[in-house]
Short mmCIF file of C-alpha atoms and ligand atoms in Angstrom, two decimals:
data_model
loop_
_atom_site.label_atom_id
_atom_site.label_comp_id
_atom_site.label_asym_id
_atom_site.label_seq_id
_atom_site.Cartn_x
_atom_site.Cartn_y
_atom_site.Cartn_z
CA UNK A 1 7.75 -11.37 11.88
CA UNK A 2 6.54 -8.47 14.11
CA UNK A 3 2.94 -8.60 15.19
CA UNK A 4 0.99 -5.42 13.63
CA UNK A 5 0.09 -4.22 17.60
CA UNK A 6 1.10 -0.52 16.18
CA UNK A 7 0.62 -0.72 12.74
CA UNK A 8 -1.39 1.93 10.75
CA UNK A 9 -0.94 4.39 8.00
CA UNK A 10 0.72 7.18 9.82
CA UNK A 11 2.27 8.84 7.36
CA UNK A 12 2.85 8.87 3.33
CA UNK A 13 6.15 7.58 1.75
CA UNK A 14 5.19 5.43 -1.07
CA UNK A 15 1.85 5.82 -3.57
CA UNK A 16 -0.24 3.29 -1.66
CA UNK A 17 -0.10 4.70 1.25
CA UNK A 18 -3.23 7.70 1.84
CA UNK A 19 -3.70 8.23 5.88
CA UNK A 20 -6.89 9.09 4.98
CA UNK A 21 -7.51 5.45 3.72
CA UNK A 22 -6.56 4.00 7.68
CA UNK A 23 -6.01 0.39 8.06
CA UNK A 24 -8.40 -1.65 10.10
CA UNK A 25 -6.92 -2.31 13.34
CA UNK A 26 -9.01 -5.63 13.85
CA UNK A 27 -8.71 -6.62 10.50
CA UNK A 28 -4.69 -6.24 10.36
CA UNK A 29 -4.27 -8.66 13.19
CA UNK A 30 -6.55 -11.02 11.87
CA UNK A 31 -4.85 -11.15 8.68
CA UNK A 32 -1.35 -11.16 9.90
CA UNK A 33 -2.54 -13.81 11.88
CA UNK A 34 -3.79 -15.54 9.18
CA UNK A 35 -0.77 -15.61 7.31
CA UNK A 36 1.51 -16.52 10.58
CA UNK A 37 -0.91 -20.05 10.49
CA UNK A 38 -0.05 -20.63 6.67
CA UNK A 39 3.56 -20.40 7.15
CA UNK A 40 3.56 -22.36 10.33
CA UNK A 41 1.08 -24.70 9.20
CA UNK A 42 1.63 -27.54 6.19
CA UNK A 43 4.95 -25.53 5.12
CA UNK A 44 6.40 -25.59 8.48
CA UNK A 45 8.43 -22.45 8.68
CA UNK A 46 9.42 -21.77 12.44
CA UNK A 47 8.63 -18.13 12.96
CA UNK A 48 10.55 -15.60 15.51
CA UNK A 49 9.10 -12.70 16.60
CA UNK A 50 10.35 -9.23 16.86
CA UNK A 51 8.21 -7.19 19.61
CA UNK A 52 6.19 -4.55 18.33
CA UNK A 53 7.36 -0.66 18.92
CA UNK A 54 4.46 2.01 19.73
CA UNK A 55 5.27 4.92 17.32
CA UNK A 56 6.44 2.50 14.41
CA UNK A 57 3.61 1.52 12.62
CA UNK A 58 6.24 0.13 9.61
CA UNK A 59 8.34 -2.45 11.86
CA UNK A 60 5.47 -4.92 10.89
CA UNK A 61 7.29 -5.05 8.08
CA UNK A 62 11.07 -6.64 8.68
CA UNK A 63 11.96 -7.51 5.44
CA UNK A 64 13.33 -3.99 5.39
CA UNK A 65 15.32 -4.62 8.37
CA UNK A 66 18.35 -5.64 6.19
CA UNK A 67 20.33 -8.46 4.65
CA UNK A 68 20.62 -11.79 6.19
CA UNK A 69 23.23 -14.16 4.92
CA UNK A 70 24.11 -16.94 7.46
CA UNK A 71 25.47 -15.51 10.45
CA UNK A 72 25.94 -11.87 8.96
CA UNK A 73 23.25 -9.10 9.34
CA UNK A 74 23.88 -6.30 7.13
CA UNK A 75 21.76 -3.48 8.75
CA UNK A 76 19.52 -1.27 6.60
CA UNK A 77 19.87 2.69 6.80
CA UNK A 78 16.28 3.75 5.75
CA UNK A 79 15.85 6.48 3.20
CA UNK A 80 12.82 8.12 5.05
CA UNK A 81 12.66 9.51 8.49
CA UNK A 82 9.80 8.01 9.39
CA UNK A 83 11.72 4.50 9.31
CA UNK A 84 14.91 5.37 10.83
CA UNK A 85 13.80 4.83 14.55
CA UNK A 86 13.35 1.11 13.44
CA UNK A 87 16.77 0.59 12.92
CA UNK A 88 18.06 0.20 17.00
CA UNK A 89 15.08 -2.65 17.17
CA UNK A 90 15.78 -3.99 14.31
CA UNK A 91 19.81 -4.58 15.40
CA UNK A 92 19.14 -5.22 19.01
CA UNK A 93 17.36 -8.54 17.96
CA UNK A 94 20.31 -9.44 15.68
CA UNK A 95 22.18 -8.57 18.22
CA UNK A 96 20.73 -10.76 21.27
CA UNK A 97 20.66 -13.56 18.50
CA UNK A 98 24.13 -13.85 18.12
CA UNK A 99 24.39 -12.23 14.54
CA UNK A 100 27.55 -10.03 13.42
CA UNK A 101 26.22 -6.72 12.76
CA UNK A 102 27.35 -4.98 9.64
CA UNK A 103 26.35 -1.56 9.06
CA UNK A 104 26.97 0.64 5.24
CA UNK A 105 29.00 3.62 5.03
CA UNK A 106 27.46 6.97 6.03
CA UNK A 107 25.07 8.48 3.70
CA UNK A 108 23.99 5.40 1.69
CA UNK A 109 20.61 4.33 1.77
CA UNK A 110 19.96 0.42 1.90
CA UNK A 111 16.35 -1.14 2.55
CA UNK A 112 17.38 -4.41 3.15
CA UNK A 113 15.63 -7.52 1.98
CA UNK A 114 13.08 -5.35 0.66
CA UNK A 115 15.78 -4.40 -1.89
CA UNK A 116 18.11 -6.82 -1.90
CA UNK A 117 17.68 -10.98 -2.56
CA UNK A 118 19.55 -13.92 -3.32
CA UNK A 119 19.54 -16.15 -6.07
CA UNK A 120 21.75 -18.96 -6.68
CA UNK A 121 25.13 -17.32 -6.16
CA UNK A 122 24.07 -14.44 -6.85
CA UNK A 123 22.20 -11.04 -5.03
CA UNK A 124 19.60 -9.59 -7.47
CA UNK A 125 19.49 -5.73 -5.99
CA UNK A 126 17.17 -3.12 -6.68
CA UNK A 127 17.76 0.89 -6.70
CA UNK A 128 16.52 4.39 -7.28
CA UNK A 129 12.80 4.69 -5.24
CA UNK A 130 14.32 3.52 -1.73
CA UNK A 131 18.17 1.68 -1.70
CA UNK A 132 21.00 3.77 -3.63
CA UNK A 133 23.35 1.97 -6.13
CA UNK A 134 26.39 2.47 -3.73
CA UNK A 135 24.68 0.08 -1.02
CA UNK A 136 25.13 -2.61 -3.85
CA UNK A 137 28.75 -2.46 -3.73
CA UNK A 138 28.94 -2.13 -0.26
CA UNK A 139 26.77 -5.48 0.00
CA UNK A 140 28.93 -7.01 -2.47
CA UNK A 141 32.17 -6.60 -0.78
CA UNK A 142 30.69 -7.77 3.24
CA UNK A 143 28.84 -10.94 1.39
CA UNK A 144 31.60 -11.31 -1.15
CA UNK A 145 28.89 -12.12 -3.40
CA UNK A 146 27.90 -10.77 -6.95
CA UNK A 147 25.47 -8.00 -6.62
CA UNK A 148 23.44 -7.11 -10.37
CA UNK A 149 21.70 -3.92 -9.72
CA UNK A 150 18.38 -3.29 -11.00
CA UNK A 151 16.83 -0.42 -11.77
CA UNK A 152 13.15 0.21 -10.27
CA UNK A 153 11.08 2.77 -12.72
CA UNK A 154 7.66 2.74 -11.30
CA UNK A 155 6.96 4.34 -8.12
CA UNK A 156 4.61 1.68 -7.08
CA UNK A 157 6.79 -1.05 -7.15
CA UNK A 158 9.51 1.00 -5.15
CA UNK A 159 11.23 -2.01 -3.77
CA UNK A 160 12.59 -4.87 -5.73
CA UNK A 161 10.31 -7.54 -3.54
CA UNK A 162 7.43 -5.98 -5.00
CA UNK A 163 8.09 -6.62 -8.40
CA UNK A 164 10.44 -10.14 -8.09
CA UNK A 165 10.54 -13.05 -6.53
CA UNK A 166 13.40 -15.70 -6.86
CA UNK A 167 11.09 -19.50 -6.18
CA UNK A 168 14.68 -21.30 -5.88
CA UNK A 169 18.15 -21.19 -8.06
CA UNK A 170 16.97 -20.95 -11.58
CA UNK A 171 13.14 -19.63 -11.41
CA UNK A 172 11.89 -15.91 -10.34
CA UNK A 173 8.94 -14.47 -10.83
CA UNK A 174 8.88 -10.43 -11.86
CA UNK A 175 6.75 -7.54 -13.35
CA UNK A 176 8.65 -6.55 -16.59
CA UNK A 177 7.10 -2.51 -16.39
CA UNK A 178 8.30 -2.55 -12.93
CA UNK A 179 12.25 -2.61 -14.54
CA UNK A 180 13.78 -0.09 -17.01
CA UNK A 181 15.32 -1.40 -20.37
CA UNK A 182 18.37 -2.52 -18.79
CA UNK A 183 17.38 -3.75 -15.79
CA UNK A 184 14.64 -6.32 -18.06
CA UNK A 185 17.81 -7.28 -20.02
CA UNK A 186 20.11 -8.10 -16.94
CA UNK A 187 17.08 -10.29 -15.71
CA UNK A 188 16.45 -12.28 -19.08
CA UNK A 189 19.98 -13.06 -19.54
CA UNK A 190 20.85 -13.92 -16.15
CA UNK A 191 17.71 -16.16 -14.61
CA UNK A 192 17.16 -19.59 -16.48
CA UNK A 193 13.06 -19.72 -16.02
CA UNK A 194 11.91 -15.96 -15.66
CA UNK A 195 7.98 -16.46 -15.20
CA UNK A 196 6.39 -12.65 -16.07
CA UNK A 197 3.55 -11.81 -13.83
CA UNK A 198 0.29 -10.24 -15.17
CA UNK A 199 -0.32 -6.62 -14.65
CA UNK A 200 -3.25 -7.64 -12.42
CA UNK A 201 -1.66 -9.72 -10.37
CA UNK A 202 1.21 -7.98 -10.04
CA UNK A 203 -1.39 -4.80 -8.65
CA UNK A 204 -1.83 -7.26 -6.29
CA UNK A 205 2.00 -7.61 -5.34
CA UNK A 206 2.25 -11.62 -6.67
CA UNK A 207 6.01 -11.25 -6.70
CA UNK A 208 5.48 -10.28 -2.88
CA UNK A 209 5.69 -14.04 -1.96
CA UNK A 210 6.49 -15.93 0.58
CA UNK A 211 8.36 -19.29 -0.48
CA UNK A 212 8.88 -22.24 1.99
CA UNK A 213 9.67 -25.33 0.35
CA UNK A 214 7.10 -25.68 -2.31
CA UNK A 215 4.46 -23.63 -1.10
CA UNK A 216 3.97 -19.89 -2.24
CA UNK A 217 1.82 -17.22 -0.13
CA UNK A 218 0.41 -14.23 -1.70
CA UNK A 219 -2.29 -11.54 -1.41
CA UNK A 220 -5.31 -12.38 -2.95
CA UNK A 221 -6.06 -12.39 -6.20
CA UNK A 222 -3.33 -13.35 -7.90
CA UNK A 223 -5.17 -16.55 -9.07
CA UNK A 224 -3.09 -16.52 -12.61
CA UNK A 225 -0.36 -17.49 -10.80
CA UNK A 226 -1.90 -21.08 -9.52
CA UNK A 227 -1.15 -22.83 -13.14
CA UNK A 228 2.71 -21.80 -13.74
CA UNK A 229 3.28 -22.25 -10.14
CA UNK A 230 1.82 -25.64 -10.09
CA UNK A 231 3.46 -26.34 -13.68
CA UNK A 232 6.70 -25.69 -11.68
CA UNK A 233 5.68 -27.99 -9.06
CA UNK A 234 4.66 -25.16 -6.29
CA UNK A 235 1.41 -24.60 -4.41
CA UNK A 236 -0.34 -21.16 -4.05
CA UNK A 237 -2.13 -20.29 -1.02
CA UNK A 238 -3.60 -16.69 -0.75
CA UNK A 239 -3.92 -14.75 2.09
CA UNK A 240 -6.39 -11.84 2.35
CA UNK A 241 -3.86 -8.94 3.34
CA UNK A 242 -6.16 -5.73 2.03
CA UNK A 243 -4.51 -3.94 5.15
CA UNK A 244 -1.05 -4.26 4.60
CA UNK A 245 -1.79 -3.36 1.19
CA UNK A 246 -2.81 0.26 2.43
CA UNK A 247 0.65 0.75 3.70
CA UNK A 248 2.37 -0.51 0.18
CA UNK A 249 2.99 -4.13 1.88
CA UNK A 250 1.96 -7.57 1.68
CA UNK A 251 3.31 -11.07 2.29
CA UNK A 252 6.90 -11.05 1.85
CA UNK A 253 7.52 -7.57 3.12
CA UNK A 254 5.60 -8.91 6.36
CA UNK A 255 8.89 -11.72 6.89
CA UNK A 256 12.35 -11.70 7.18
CA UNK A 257 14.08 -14.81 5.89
CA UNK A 258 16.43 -16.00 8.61
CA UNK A 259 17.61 -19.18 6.66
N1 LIG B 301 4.96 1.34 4.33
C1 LIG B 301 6.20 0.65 4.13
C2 LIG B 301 7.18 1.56 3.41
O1 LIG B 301 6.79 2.28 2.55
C3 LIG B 301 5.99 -0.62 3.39
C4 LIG B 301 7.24 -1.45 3.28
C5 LIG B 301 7.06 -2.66 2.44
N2 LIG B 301 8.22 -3.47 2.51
C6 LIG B 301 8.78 -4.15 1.50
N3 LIG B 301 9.77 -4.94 1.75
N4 LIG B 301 8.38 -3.98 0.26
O2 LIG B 301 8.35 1.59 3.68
#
């Protein structure tokens, strides 16, 4: 996690985000703090943390930093300018944390963990608002895993964590308007218990959760979710993130998953 020292809405790249709507300075910290005391608290995730840049109000947000898969860091190439400066923060901690550095051809745009997650054997990957479709096969041949791609249709679920969420080998939850056609097909045939997410919740990004062991942190309001999560044997906690949310972000986006 990076501590929101810098955050704000500084510029526009996805519908959320209005920089006349500004975040709360006071209020981000408290919240990001907030969720920092869930994870470390009954789930007991160990957090690092990733020092906070002046100038790059977005690095709060390292799921987008790029792929993690043991040792390996694939490193994202952001599609927007705005991001790119992240990118020599993002690898220097890798870097200094003895992680092999992979970086994608020139030209092709990859978002990370924002676009990209594992699921059993396999890397559900998402395309067409932020990652291209060639970082797919590039990420399938470094992780020599599977890679489906999925295609995104709505603007305001632009990355695939905002619109699915894999809970452990055979379970996910997703937003089924979030996905074209296809995309809705690949995902029914392919994950064992797909749990669909109501439109309201969803508004609140449910599928951008946080999953350590059995517990499940999201935004509030996603209250639907507390009786198929529990049916499943998982406990929700909601965190109040109405900040992060002005920037297109909430829990999930807010971590990188190291293990
Ligand atoms: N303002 C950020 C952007 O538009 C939010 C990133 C959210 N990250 C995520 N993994 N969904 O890039």
């Amino acid at each position: 996690m990076c501590p929101p020292d810098y955050f704000g809405i500084e510029y526009e790249i996805n519908p959320w985000m209005r920089v006349s709507n500004q975040a709360d300075p006071a209020r981000s910290r408290k919240q990001w703090q907030e969720l920092y005391s869930v994870l470390t608290g009954e789930p007991g995730a160990a957090i690092e943390l990733l020092a906070p840049v002046q100038g790059l109000p977005d690095l709060v947000f390292t799921a987008n930093a790029g792929y993690v898969a043991g040792d390996l860091f694939v490193s994202s190439s952001f599609k927007h300018r705005e991001r790119q400066g992240e990118t020599r923060y993002f690898d220097a901690w890798f870097q200094s944390h003895g992680y092999r550095i992979r970086k994608l051809g020139a030209g092709c745009i990859f978002e990370g963990m924002g676009d990209a997650l594992p699921l059993g054997d396999t890397i559900f990957a998402g395309y067409r608002h932020r990652s291209e479709v060639c970082s797919h096969q590039a990420l399938g041949e470094i992780t020599g895993r599977e890679v489906l791609s999925l295609e995104l249709n709505n603007p305001f679920f632009y990355h695939l964590d905002t619109c699915f969420c894999p809970l452990n080998d055979k379970s996910a939850l997703f937003f089924p308007e979030a996905f074209d056609i296809y995309a809705n097909e690949v995902l029914t045939k392919t994950v064992p218990d797909l749990l669909a997410v109501s439109a309201v919740s969803a508004h609140r990004f449910a599928c951008n959760a946080v999953v350590v062991g059995r517990t499940v942190v999201t935004n509030t309001g996603c209250d639907d979710l507390q009786q198929p999560l529990a049916a499943r044997g998982y406990e929700l906690r909601m965190v109040e993130l109405s900040e992060f949310m002005k920037s297109g972000g909430s829990a999930k986006c807010l971590t990188l998953r190291l293990d």
